[in-house]
Coordinates of C-alpha atoms and ligand atoms in Angstrom, one line a residue:
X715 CA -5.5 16.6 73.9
X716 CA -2.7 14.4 74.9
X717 CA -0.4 15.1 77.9
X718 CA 3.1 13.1 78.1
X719 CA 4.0 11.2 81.5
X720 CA 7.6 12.1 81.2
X721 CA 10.8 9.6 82.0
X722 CA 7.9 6.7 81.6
X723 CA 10.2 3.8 80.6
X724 CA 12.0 1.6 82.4
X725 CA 13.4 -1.9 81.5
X726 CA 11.1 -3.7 83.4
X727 CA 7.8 -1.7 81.7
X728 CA 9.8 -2.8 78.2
X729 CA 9.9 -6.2 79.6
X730 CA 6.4 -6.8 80.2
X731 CA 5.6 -4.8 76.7
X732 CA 7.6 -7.5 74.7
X733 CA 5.8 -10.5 76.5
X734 CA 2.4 -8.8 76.5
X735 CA 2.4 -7.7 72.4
X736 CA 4.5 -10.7 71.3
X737 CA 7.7 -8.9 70.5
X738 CA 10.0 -11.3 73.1
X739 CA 10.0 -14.1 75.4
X740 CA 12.0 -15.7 78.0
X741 CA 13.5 -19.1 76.2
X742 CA 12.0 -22.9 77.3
X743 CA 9.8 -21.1 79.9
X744 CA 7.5 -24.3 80.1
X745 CA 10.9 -25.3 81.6
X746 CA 11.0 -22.7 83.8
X747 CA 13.3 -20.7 81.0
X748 CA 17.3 -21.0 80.1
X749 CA 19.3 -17.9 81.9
X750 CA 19.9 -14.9 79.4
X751 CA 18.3 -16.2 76.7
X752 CA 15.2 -15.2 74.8
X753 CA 13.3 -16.1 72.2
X754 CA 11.6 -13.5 69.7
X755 CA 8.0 -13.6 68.5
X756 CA 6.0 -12.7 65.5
X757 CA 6.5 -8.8 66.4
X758 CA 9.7 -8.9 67.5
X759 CA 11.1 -11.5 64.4
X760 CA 9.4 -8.2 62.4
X761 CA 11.1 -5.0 64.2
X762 CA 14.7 -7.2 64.5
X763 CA 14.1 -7.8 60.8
X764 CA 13.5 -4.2 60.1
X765 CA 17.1 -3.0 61.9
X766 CA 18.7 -5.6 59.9
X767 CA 17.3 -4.7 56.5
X768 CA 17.8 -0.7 57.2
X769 CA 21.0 -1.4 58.3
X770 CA 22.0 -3.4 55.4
X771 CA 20.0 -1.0 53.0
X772 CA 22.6 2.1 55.0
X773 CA 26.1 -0.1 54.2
X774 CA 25.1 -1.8 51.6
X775 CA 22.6 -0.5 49.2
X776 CA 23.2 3.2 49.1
X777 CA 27.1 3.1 49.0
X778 CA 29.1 1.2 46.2
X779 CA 32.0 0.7 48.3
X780 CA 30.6 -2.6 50.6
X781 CA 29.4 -6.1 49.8
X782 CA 28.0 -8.9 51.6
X783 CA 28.9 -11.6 52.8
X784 CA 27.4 -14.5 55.2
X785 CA 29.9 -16.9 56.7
X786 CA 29.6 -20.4 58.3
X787 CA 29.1 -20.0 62.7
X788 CA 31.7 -23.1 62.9
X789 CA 35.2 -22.0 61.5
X790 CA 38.9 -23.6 61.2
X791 CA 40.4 -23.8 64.8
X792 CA 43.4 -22.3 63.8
X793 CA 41.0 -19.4 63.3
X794 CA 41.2 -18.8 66.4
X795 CA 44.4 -19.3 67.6
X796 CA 45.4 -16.2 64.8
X797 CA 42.6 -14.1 65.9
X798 CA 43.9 -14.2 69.1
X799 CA 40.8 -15.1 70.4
X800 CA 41.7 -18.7 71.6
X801 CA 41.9 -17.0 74.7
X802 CA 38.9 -14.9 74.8
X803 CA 38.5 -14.4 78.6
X804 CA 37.1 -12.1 80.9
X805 CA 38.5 -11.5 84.2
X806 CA 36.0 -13.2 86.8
X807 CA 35.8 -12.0 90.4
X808 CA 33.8 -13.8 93.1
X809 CA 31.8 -12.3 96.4
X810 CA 33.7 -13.7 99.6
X811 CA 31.3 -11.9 101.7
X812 CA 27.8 -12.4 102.1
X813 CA 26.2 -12.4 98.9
X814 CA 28.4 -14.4 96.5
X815 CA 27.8 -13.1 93.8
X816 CA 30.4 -13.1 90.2
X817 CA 31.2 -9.8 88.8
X818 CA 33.5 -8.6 85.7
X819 CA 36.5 -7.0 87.0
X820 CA 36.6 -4.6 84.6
X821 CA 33.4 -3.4 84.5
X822 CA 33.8 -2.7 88.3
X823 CA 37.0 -0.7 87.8
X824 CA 34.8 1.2 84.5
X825 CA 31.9 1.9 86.7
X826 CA 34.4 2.9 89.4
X827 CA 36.1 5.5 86.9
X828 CA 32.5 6.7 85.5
X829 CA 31.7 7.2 89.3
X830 CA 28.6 5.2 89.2
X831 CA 27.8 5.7 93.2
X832 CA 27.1 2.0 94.3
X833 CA 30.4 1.3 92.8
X834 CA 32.0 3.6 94.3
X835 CA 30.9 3.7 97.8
X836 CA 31.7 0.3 97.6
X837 CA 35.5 0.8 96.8
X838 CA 38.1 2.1 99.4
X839 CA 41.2 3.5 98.5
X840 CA 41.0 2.1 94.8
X841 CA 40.3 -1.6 96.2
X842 CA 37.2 -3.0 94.6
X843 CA 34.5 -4.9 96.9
X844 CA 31.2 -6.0 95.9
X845 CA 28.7 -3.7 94.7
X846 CA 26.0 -5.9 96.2
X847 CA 26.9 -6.3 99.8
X848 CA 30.5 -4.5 100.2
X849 CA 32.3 -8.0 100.9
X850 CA 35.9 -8.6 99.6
X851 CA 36.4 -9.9 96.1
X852 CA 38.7 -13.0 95.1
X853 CA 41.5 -12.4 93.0
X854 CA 40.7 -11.9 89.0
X855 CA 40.4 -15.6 87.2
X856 CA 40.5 -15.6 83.9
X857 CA 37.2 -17.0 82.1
X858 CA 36.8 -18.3 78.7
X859 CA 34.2 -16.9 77.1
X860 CA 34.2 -19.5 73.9
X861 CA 31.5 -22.3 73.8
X862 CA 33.0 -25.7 72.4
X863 CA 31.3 -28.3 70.7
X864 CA 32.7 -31.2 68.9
X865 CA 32.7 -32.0 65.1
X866 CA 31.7 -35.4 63.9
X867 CA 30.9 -38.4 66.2
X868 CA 34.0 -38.8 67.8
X869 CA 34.5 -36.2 70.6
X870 CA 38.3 -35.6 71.1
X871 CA 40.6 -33.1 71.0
X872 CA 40.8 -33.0 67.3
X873 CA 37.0 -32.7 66.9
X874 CA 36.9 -29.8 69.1
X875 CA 35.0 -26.9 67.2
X876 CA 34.5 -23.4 68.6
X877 CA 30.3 -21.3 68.3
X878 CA 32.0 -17.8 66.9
X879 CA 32.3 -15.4 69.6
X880 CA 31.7 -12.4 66.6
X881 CA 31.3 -12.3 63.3
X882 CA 34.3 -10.7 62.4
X883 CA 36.8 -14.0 61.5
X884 CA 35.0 -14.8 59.2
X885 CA 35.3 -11.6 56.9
X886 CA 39.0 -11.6 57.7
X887 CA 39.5 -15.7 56.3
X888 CA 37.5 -14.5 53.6
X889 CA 39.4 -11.1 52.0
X890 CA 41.0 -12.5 49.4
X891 CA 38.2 -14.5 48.1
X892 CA 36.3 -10.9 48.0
X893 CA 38.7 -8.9 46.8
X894 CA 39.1 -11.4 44.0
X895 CA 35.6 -11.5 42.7
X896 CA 34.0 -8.4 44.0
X897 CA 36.2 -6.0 42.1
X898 CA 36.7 -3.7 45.0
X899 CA 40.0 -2.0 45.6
X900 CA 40.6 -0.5 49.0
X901 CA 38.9 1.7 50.5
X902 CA 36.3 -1.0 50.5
X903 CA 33.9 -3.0 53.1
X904 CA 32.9 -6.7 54.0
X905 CA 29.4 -6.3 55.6
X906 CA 28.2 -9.3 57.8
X907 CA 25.2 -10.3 60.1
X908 CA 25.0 -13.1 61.4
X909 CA 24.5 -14.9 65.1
X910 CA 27.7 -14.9 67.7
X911 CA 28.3 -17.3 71.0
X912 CA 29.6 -15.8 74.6
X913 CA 29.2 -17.6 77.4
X914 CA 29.3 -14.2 79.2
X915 CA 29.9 -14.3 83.1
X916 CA 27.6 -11.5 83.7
X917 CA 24.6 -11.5 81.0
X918 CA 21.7 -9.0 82.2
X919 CA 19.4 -6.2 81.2
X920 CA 17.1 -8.1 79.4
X921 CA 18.5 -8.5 75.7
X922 CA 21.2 -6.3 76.5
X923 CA 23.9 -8.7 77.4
X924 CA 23.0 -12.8 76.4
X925 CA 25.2 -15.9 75.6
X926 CA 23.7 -16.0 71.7
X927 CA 23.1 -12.6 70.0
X928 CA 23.6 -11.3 66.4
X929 CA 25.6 -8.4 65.3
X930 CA 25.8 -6.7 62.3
X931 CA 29.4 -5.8 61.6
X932 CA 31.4 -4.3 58.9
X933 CA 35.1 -4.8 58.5
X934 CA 36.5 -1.9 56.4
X935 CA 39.8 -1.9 54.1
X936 CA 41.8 1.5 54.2
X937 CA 45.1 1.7 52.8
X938 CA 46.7 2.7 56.1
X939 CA 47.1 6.5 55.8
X940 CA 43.9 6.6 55.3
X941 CA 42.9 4.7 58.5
X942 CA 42.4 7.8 60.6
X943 CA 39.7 9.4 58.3
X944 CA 37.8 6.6 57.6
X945 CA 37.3 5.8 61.4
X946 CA 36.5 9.7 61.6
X947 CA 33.5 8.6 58.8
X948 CA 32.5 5.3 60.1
X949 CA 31.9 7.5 63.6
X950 CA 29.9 10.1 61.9
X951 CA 27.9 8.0 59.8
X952 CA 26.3 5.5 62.4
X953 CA 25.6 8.1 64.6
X954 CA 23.4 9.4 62.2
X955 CA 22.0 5.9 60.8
X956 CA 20.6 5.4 64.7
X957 CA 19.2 9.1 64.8
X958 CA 18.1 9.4 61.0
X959 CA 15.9 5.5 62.4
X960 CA 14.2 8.3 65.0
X961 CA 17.3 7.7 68.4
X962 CA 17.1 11.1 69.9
X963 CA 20.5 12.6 69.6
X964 CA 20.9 13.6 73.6
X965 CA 20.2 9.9 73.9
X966 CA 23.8 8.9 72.3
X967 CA 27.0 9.8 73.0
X968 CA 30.7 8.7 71.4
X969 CA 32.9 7.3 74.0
X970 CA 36.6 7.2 73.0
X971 CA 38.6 4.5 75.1
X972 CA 41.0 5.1 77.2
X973 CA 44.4 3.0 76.6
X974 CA 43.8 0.2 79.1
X975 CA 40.5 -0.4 77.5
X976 CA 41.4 -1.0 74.5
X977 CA 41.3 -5.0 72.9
X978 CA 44.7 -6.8 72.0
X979 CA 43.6 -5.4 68.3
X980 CA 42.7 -2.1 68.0
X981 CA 44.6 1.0 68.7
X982 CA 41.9 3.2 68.9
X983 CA 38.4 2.4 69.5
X984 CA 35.4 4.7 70.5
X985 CA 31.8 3.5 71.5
X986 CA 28.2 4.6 70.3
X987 CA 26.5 4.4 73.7
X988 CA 22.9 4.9 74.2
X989 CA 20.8 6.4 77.2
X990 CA 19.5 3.0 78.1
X991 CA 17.7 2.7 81.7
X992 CA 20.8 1.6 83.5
X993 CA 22.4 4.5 82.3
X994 CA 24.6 5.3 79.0
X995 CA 26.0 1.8 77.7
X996 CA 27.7 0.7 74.6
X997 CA 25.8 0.2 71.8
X998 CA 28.6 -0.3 68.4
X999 CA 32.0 -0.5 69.1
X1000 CA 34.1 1.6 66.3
X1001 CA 37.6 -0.1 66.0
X1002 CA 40.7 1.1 64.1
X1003 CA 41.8 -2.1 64.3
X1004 CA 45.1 -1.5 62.0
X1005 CA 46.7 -4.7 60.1
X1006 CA 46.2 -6.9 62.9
X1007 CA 43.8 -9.6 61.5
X1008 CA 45.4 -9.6 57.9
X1009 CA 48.7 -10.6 59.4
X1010 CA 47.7 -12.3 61.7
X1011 CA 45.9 -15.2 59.1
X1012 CA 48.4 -14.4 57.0
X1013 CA 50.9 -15.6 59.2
X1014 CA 49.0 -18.7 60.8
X1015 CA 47.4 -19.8 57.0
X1016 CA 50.8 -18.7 54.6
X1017 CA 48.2 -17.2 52.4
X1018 CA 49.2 -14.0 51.1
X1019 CA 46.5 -11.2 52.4
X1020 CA 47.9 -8.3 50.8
X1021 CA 46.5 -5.5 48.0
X1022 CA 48.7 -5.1 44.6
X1023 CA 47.6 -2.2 42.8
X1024 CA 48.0 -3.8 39.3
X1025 CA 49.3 -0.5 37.7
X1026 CA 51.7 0.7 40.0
X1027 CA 52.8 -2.5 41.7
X1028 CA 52.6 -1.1 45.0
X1029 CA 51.8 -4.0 47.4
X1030 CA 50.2 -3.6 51.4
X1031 CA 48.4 -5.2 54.0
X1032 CA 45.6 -2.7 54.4
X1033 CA 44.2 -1.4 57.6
X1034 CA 41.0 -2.2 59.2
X1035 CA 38.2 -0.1 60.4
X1036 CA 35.5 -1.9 62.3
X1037 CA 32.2 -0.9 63.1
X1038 CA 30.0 -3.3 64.8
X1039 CA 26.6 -2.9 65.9
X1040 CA 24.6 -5.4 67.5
X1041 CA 21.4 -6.2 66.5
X1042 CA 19.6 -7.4 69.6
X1043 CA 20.9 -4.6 71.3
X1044 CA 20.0 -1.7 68.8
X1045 CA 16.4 -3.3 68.8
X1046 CA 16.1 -2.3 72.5
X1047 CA 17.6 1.1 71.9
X1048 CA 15.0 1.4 69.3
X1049 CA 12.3 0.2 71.7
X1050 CA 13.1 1.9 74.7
X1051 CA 13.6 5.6 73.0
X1052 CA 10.1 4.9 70.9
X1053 CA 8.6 4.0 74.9
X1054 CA 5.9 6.9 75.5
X1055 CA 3.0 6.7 78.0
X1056 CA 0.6 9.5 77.8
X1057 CA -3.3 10.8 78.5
X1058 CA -4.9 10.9 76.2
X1059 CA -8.8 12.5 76.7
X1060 CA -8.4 10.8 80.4
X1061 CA -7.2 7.4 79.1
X1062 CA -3.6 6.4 79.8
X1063 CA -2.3 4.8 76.3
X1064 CA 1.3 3.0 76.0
X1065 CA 2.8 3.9 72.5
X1066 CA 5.5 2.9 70.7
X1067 CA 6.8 5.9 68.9
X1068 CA 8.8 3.4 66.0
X1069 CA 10.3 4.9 63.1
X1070 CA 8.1 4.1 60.6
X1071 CA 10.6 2.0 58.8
X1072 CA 10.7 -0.2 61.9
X1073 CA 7.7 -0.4 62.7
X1074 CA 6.8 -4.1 62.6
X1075 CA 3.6 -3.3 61.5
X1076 CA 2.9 -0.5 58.7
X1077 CA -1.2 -0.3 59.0
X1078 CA -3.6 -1.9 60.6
X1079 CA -7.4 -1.8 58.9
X1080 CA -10.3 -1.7 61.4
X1081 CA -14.4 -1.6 60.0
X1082 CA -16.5 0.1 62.9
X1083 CA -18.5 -2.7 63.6
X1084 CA -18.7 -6.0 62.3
X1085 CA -22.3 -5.5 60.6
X1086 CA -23.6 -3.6 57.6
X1087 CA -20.7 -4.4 54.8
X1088 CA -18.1 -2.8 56.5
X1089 CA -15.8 -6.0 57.3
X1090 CA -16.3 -6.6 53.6
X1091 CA -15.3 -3.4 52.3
X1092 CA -12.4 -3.5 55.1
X1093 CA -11.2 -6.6 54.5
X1094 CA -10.9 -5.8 50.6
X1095 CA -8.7 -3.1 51.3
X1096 CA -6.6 -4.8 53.5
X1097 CA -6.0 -7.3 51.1
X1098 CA -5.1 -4.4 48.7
X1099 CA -2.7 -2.6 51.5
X1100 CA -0.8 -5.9 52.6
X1101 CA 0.6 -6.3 49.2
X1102 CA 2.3 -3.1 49.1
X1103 CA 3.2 -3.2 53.0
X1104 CA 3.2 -5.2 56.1
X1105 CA -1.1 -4.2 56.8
X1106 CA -3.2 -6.2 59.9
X1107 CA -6.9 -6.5 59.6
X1108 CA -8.8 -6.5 63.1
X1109 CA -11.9 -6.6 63.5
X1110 CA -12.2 -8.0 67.7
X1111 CA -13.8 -5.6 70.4
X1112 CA -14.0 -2.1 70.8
X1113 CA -12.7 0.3 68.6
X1114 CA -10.8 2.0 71.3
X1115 CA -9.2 -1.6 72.7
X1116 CA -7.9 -2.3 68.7
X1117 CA -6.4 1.4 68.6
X1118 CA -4.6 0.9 72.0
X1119 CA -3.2 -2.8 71.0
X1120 CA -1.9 -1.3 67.5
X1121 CA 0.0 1.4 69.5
X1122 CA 1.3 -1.0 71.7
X1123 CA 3.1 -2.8 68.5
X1124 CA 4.1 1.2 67.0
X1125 CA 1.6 0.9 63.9
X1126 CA 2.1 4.5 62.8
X1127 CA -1.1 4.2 60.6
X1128 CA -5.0 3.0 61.5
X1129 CA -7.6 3.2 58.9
X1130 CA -11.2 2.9 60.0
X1131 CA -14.1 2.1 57.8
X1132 CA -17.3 3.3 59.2
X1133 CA -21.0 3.8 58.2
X1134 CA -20.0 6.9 56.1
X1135 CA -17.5 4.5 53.7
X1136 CA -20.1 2.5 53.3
X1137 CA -22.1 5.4 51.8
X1138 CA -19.8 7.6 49.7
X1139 CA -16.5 5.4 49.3
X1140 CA -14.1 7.7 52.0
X1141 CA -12.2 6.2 55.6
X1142 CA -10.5 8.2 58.3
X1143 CA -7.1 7.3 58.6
X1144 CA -5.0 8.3 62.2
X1145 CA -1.6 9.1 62.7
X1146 CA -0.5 6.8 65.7
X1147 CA 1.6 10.2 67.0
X1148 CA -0.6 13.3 66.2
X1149 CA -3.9 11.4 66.4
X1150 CA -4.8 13.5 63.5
X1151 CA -7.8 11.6 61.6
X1152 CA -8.0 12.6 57.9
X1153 CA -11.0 11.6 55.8
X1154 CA -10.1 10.4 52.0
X1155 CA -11.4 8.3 49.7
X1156 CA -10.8 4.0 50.2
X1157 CA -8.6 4.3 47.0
X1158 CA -6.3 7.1 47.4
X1159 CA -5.2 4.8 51.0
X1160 CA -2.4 2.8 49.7
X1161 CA -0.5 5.9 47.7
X1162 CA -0.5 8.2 50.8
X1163 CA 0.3 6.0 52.9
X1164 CA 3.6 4.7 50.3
X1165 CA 4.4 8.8 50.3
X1166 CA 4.1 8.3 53.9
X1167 CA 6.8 5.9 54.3
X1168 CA 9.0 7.0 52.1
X1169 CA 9.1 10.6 53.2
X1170 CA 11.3 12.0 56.1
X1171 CA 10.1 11.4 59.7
X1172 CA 10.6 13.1 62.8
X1173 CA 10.7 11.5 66.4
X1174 CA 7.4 13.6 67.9
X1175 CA 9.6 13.8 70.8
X1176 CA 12.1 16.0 69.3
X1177 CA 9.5 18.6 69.3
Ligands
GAP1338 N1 34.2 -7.7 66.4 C1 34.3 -6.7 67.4 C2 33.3 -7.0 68.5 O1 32.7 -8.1 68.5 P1 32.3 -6.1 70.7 O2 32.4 -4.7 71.3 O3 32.7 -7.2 71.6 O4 33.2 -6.1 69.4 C3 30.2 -5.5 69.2 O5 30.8 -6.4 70.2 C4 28.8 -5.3 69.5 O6 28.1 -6.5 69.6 C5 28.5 -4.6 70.9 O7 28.6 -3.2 70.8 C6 27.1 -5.1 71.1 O8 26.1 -4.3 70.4 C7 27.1 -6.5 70.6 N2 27.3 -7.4 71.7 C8 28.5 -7.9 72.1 N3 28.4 -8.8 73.1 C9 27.0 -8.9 73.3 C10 26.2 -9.7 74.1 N4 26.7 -10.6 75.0 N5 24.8 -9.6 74.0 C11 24.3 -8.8 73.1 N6 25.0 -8.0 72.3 C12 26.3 -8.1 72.3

């Protein structure tokens, strides 16, 4: 019998989760650690990798109408300056009162509008003061958000180089190499991951907000009539990419902007936020973002970033939809919706309810006891499992301890090899959510547990 402990999670329990099991660290801690920047480990290198490859298997492999791409961090200078993004800034407002403290403008006036109480018991007659201690708040200063370093030894203004603040630029300077050797006529896609630089005034929430972080982000050609639909699909699918991966559904909402939200780009724009602990926050940002980038590096490189349908003639700048995820940030979503904490048989055991497909870890293969043949006979079918899918062998302390450390990481599957294998050639194998133990034979393992993965899969918590 298991019994739920319901609303368990919180950010500092998925904290202490990621350092305990591996998943993520605080970076240079010997150092005493770097602000808002982590580092991840072998778990967490696994489940990121896992979001990455199902999100690129979603855009990429099971539609015909996006390709890859993977473009260089540094970029051309003037990239910026057409972008727009030269200045990138955020507007910066400091504590006079007591505690000092910097805060992003407009998320004060957004948490103000969502009626977030601190906020607003904080804020008198549509004046903002600190949320912390009430004092008055300087005047807005605008903050560039762009790290700079310097190309080649000599460090002057014409060596300055910019770290990307998103990935996006680079799909834009390349369009016309892709549309010349992809053969892809709009409506077609430019899918990216890669890492992006912010020097963000107010990082937080764990990997939620950081300085370095990776997105995965998809720049979609429309001819521009069309814009409007395919912002309509881009919505509808990655809302059901995060709940197909196991999000529950009452855990995400789509957030249209409201018109002095909106970047200097995009001229509509709604958000996939999730339930995290500090409440619903964006997850992807869905942009229309029109013909904005095309012109733009058009205009600033004279290249010609057009589409000419070769049998009518008809020439246009095509319009941009934009969805773009982040990856850090939907690996905590994943994380903190798989969070359970339950009884089981009087025990408390901390699960991690992963998607199968995410799970960093697909099976783990434990013998009994470490006597009487069963490591052998374990170890050989771990070695048979781990070519077929990512498969630990553990063989240290109590059966009990080995289960609860595997549910820790979201293994869906354990198989056990006991006294009995050793005798007629069968194992138990448990399902990390039911805790159903099914007896079958040692070589039927690897094929049900293949049909496993590939078959449909339900969040237990849906019910
Ligand atoms: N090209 C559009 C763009 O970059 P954005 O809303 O600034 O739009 C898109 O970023 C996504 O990237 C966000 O929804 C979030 O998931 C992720 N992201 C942005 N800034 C981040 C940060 N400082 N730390 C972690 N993830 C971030």
């Amino acid at each position: 019998m298991s019994t739920p402990i319901k609303d368990a999670v919180t950010m500092e329990k998925i904290v202490a989760l990621c350092k305990r099991r591996g998943f993520i660290f605080q970076s240079s801690e010997i150092y005493g650690g770097l602000a808002s920047t982590y580092d991840y480990g072998h778990y967490g290198v696994l489940l990121k990798s896992n979001v990455k490859a199902e999100w690129w298997r979603a855009v990429v492999q099971e539609r015909d109408d996006v390709v890859a791409l993977d473009a260089a961090i540094l970029m051309h200078p003037r990239t910026w300056e057409a972008s727009g993004l030269e200045g990138f800034t955020d507007p910066l407002v400091q504590c006079l009162g007591k505690c000092k403290r910097r805060w992003r403008e407009d998320h004060l006036r957004e948490a103000v509008a969502k009626g977030e109480a601190q906020a607003e018991a904080r804020s008198a007659e549509g004046e903002l003061h600190c949320p912390e201690c009430g004092g008055d708040l300087s005047e807005p200063r605008n903050f560039n958000l762009m790290f700079e370093t310097h190309m080649g030894p000599v460090q002057d203004e014409g060596s300055r180089v910019f770290l990307r603040p998103e990935t996006a630029q680079g799909i834009f300077v390349n369009f016309k190499n892709v549309l010349q050797f992809s053969r892809k006529r709009p409506p077609f896609g430019i899918a990216q991951v890669g890492k992006s630089f912010r020097n963000e005034i107010t990082p937080g929430n764990f990997i939620f907000r950081t300085r370095e972080f990776e997105q995965m982000e998809i720049e979609f050609f429309v001819p521009p009539a069309e814009a409007g639909r395919w912002h309509e699909h881009w919505m509808e699918e990655r809302m059901r990419w995060y709940t197909e991966l196991g999000i529950r559904p009452d855990h995400l909402r789509l957030r249209a902007h409201g018109p002095d939200e909106l970047s200097h780009y995009s001229s509509a724009t709604s958000d996939i936020e999730y339930l995290f602990p500090m409440g619903f926050s964006e997850l992807e940002g869905i942009a229309n973002r029109g013909d904005f980038d095309l012109t733009q590096h058009a205009q600033y490189s004279r290249e010609k970033l057009e589409y000419v349908d070769s049998a009518s003639g008809d020439r246009y700048v095509p319009h941009v939809i934009e969805p773009s995820a982040g990856a850090d940030r939907g690996t905590l979503a994943f994380m903190v919706d798989a969070y359970d904490e339950e009884e089981v048989e009087g025990r408390e055991r901390v699960v991690l309810r992963l998607h199968p497909r995410l799970a960093p870890v697909k099976v783990a293969v434990l013998p009994l006891v470490n006597k009487d043949g069963q490591p052998e006979l374990a170890r050989d079918l771990y070695q048979d499992l781990r070519r077929r899918m990512p498969a630990e062998y553990d063989a240290g302390g109590s059966i009990g301890k080995r289960y609860r450390r595997q549910d820790e990481i979201g293994t869906p599957w354990g198989v056990t090899v006991d006294h009995q294998t050793v005798e007629d050639g069968t194992v138990t194998l448990r399902d990390r959510d039911s805790l159903e133990q099914t007896r079958l034979r040692i070589g039927e393992v690897g094929g049900e547990l293949a049909r496993r993965l590939g078959a449909e899969w339900r969040s237990p918590k849906l019910g």
